[in-house]
Short mmCIF file of C-alpha atoms in Angstrom, two decimals:
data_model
loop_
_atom_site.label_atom_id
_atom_site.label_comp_id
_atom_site.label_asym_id
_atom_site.label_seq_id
_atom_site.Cartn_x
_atom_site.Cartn_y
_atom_site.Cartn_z
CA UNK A 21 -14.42 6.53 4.47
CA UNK A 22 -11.05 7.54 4.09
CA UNK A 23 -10.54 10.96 1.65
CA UNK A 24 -9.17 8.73 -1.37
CA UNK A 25 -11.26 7.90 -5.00
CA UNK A 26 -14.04 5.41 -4.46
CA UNK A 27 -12.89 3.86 -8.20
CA UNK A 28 -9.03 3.27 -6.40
CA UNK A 29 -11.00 1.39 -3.39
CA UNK A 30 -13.01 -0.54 -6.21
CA UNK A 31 -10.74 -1.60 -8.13
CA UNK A 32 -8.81 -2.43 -4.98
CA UNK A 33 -11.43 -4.63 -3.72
CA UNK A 34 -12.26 -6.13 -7.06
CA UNK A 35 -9.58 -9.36 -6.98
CA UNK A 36 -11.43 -10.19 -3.52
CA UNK A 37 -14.93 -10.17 -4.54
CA UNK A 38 -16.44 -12.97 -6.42
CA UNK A 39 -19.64 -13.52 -8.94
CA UNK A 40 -22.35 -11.03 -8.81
CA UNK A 41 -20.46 -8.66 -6.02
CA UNK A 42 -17.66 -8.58 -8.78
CA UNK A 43 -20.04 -8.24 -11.84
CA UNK A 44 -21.40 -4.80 -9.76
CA UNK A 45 -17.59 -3.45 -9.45
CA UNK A 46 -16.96 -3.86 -13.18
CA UNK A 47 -19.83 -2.17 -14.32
CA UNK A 48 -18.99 1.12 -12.03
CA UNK A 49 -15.47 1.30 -13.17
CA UNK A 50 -16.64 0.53 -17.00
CA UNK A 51 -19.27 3.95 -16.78
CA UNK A 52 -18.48 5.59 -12.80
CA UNK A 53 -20.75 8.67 -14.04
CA UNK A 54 -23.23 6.96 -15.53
CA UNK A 55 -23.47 5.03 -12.50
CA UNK A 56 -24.31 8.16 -10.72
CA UNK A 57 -27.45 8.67 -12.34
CA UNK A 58 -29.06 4.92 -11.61
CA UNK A 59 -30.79 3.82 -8.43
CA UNK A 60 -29.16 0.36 -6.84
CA UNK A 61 -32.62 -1.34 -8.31
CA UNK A 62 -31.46 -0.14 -12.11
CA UNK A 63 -27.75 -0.68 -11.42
CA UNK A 64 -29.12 -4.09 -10.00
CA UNK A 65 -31.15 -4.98 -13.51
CA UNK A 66 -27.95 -3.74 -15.46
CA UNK A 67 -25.71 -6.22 -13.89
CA UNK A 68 -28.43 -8.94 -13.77
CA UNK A 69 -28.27 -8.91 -10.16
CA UNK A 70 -30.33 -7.42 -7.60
CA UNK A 71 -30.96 -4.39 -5.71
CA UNK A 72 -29.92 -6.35 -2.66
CA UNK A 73 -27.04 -7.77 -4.22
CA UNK A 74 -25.95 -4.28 -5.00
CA UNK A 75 -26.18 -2.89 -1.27
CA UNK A 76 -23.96 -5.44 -0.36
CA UNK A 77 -21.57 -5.01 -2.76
CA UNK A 78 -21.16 -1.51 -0.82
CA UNK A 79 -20.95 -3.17 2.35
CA UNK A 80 -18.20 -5.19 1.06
CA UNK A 81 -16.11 -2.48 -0.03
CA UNK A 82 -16.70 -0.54 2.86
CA UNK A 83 -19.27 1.99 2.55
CA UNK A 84 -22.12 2.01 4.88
CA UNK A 85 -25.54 2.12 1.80
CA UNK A 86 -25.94 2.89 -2.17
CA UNK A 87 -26.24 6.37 -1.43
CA UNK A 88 -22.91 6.90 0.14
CA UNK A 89 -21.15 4.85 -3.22
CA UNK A 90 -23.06 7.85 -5.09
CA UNK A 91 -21.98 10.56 -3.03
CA UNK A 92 -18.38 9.11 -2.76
CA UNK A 93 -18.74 8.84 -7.37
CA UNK A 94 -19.56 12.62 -7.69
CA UNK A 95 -16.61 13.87 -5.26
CA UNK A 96 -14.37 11.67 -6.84
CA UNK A 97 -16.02 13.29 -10.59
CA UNK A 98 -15.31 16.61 -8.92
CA UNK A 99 -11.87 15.82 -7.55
CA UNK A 100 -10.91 14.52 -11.46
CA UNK A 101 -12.20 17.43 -12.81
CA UNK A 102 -10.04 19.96 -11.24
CA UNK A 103 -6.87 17.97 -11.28
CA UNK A 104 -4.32 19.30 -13.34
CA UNK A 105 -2.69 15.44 -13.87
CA UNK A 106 -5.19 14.85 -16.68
CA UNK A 107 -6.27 11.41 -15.57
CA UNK A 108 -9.73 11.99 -16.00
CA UNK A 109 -9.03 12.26 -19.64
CA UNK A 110 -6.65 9.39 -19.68
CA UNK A 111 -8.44 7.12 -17.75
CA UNK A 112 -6.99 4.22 -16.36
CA UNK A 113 -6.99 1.52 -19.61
CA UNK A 114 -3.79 0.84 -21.60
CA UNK A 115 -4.04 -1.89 -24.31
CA UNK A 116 -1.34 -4.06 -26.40
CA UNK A 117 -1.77 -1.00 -29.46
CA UNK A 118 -1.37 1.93 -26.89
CA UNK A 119 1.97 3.77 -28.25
CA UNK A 120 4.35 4.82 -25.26
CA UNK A 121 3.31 9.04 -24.37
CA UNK A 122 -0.14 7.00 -23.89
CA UNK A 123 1.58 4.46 -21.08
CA UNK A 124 4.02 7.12 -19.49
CA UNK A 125 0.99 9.19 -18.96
CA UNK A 126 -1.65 6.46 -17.25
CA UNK A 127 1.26 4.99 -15.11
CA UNK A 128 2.23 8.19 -14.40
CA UNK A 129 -1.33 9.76 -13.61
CA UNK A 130 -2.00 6.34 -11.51
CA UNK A 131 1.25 6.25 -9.36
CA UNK A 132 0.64 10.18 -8.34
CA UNK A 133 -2.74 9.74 -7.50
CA UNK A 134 -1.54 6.31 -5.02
CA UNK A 135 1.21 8.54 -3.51
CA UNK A 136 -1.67 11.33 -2.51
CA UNK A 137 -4.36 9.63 -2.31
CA UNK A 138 -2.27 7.47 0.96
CA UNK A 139 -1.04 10.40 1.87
CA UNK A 140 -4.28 11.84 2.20
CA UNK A 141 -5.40 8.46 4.46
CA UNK A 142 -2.50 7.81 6.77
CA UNK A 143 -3.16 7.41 10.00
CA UNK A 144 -0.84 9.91 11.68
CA UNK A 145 -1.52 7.98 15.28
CA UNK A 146 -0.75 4.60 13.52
CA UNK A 147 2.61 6.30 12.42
CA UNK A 148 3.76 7.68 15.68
CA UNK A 149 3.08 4.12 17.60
CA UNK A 150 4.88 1.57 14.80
CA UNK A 151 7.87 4.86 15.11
CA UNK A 152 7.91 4.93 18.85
CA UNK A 153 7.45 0.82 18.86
CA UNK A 154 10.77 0.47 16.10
CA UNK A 155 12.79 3.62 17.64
CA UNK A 156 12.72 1.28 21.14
CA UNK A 157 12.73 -2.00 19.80
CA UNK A 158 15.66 -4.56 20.84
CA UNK A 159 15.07 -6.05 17.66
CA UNK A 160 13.10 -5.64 14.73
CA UNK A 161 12.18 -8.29 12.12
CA UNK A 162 10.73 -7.23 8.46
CA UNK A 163 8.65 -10.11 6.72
CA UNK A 164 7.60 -9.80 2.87
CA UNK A 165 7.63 -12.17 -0.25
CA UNK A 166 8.14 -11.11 -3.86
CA UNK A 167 7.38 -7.54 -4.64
CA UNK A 168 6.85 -6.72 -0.75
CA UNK A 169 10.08 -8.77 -0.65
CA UNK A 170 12.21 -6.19 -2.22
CA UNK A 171 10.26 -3.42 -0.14
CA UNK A 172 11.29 -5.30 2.70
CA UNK A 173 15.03 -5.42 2.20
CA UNK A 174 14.53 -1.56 1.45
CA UNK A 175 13.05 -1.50 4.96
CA UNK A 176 16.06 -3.34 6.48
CA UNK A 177 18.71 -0.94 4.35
CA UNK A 178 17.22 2.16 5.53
CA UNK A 179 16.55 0.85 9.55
CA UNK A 180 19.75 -0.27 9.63
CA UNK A 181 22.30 2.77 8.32
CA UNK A 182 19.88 4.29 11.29
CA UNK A 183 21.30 2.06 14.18
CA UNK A 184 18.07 0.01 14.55
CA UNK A 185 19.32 -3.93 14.91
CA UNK A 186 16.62 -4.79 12.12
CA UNK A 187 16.77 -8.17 9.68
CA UNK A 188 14.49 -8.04 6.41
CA UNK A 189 13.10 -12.23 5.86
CA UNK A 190 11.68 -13.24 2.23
CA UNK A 191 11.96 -16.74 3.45
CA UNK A 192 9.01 -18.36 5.15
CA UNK A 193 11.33 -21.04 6.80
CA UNK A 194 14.11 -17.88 8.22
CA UNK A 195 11.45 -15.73 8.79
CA UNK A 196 9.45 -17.78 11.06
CA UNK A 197 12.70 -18.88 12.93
CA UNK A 198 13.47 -15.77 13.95
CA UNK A 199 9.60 -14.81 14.55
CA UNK A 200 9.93 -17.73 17.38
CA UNK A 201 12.66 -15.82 19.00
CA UNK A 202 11.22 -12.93 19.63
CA UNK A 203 10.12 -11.26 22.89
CA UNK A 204 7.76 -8.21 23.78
CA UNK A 205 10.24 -5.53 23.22
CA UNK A 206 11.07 -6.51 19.83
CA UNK A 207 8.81 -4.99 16.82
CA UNK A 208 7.60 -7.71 13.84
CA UNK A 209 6.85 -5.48 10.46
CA UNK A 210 4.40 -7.40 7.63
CA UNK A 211 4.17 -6.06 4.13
CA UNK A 212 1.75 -7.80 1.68
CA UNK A 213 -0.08 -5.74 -0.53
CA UNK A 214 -3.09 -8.10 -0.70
CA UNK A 215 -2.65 -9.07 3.08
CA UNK A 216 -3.11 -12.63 2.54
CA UNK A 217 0.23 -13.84 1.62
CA UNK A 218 0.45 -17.18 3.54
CA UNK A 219 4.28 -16.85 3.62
CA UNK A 220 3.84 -13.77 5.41
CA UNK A 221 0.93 -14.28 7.77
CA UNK A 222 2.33 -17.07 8.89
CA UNK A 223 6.14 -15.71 10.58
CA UNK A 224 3.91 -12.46 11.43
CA UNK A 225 0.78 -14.16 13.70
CA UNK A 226 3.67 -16.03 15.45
CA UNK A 227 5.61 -12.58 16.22
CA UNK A 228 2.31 -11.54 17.51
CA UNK A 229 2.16 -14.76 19.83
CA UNK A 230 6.14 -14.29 21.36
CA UNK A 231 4.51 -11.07 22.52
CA UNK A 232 6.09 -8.53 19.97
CA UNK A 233 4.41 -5.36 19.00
CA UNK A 234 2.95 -6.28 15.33
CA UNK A 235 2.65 -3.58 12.55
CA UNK A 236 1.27 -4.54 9.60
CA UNK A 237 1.12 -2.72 5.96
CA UNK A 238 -1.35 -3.32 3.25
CA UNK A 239 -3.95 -2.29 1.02
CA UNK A 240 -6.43 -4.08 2.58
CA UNK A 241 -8.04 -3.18 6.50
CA UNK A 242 -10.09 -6.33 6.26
CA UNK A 243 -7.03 -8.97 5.36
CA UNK A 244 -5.68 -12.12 7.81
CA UNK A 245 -2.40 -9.46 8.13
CA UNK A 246 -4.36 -6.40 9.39
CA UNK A 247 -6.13 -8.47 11.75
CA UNK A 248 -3.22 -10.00 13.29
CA UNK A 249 -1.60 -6.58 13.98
CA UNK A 250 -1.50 -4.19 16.81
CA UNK A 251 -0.89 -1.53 14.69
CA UNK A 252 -2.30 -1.15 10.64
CA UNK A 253 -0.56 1.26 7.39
CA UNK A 254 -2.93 1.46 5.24
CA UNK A 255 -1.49 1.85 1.65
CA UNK A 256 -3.21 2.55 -2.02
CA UNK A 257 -2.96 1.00 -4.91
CA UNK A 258 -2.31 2.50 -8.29
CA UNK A 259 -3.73 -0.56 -10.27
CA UNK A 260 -3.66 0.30 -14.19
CA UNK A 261 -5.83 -2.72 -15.79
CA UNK A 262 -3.27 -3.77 -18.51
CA UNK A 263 -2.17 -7.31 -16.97
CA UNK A 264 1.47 -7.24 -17.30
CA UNK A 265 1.36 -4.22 -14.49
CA UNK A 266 -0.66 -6.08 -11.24
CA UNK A 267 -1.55 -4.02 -8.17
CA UNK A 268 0.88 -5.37 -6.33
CA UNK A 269 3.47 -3.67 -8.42
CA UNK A 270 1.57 -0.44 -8.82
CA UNK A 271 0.92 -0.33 -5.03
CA UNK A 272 4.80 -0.45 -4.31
CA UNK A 273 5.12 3.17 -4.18
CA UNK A 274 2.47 4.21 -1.51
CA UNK A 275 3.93 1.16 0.72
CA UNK A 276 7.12 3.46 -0.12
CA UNK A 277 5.69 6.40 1.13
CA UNK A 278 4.29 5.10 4.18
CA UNK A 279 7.84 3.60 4.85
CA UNK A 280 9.43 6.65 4.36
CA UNK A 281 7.25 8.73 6.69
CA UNK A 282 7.88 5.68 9.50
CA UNK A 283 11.68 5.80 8.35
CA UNK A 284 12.00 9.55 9.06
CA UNK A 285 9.88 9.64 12.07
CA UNK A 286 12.18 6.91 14.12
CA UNK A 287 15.00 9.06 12.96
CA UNK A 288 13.34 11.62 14.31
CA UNK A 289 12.75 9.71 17.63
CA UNK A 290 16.35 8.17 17.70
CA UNK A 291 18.41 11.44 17.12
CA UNK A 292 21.45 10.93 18.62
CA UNK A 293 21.83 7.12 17.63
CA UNK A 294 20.74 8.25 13.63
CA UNK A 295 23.11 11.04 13.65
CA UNK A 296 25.88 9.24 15.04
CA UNK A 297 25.52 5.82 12.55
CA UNK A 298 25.35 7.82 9.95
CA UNK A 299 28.07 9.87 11.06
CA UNK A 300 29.85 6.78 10.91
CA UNK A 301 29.12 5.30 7.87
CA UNK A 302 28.64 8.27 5.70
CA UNK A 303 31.89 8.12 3.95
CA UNK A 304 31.69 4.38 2.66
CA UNK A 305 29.53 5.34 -0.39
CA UNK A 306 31.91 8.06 -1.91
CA UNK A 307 35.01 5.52 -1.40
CA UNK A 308 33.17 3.20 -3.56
CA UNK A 309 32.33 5.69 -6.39
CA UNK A 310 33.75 4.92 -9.78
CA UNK A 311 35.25 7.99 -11.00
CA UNK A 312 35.26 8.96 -15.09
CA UNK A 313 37.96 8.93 -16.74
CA UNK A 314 38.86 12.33 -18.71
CA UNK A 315 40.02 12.11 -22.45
CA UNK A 316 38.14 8.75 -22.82
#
């Protein structure tokens, strides 16, 4: 398992899983210590489930038996106890009466711990290959609906002041257009934080047919996306349960951060072209400036 909280991978999980696998998740996340001191047949009873129903519920999430989710609980305890974000203390709630030094500090504690906890997970080899794939690519196409949307355009701004001929699609019909006109030495990106966003699945798994070299980025390994990839970023989420703040927003930020390190690498990789396109476009921002006006 990947060195990132057990709760995050939970609570990750939980919008996937379903009756009694879900009714297992809630109860660790209600009580994660208390959880530490049951066997799966008592954590079984207190869920009205099973003992078997438990041990797959750790299959499902990932982890090979019961006593790996235990030993995974009492790092994670240990981790939250020496951190000097105070989110053990917070915890991860905010409710409608919650005044706002409350919210700053749970959205806060949550986004930090995303941002490290992918950190701590990327794949560095995954990196370099979607990097060397992009820096070579004759063309590179972005896809990515509604939250991953924006990330997506972000992806095409950043690519593109770079010299990379990149095009960021939030349009199923555009995106899968230019998805059929690709060859083998272009590069198809999909972001979806859930990995099964039919808009995006769909333009991506035809990329992947034309022959190009698929990267895909999203919380989950196990999703359509991942699967149709040749190469998987694995982000976190930072998932607060209040419902006007979904994972998909919370996650934005570690999809940023695994951008940013892909960004920088084909930068990296594509010296000379980087240096020279930015060289070139450098001074368009400070034209555009609005200067203040003094005595006003």
């Amino acid at each position: 398992m990947p060195p990132t909280d057990v709760t995050t991978l939970i609570r990750t999980e939980l919008p996937r899983l379903a009756g009694s696998l879900r009714k297992v998740g809630e109860l660790i996340l209600e009580d994660p210590a208390a959880v530490t001191h049951c066997s799966a047949a008592e954590l079984g009873r207190r869920t009205g489930t099973s003992q078997a129903t438990v041990t797959r519920f750790c299959r499902a999430i990932g982890l090979d038996s019961y006593q790996h989710l235990l030993i995974e609980l009492a790092q994670e305890r240990g981790r939250g106890e020496a951190s000097d974000w105070g989110s053990a203390e917070i915890g991860p709630d905010i409710s409608p009466d919650d005044d706002l030094e409350r919210v700053v500090q749970v959205v806060g504690s949550a986004d930090l711990r995303a941002v490290q906890q992918t950190i701590d997970r990327i794949d560095l080899d995954a990196i370099e290959r979607a990097a060397q794939a992009t820096a070579r690519a004759r063309r590179i196409d972005v896809y990515g609906v509604g939250g991953s949307g924006a990330v997506a355009q972000e992806t095409e701004t950043r690519l593109f002041r770079i010299g990379c001929a990149v095009r960021g699609w939030t349009e199923v019909h555009g995106a899968t257009t230019s998805a059929a006109l690709l060859t083998p030495a272009d590069v198809a990106i999909g972001i979806s934080h859930s990995g099964a966003t039919r808009e995006t699945i769909e333009p991506f798994e035809l990329a992947e047919e034309r022959g190009a070299t698929t990267v895909a980025i999203t919380s989950d390994p196990r999703s359509a996306l991942a699967k149709a990839a040749d190469i998987r970023l694995i982000s976190t989420s930072s998932e607060t349960i209040f419902p006007a703040r979904t994972g998909s927003i919370g996650g934005r930020h570690s999809v940023l951060v695994l951008l940013d390190c892909l960004y920088v690498r084909v930068a990296q990789i594509s010296y000379q072209r980087a240096s020279a396109s930015l060289a070139l476009t450098d001074h368009i921002t400070p034209q555009h400036a609005v200067r203040s006006r003094r005595g006003r």
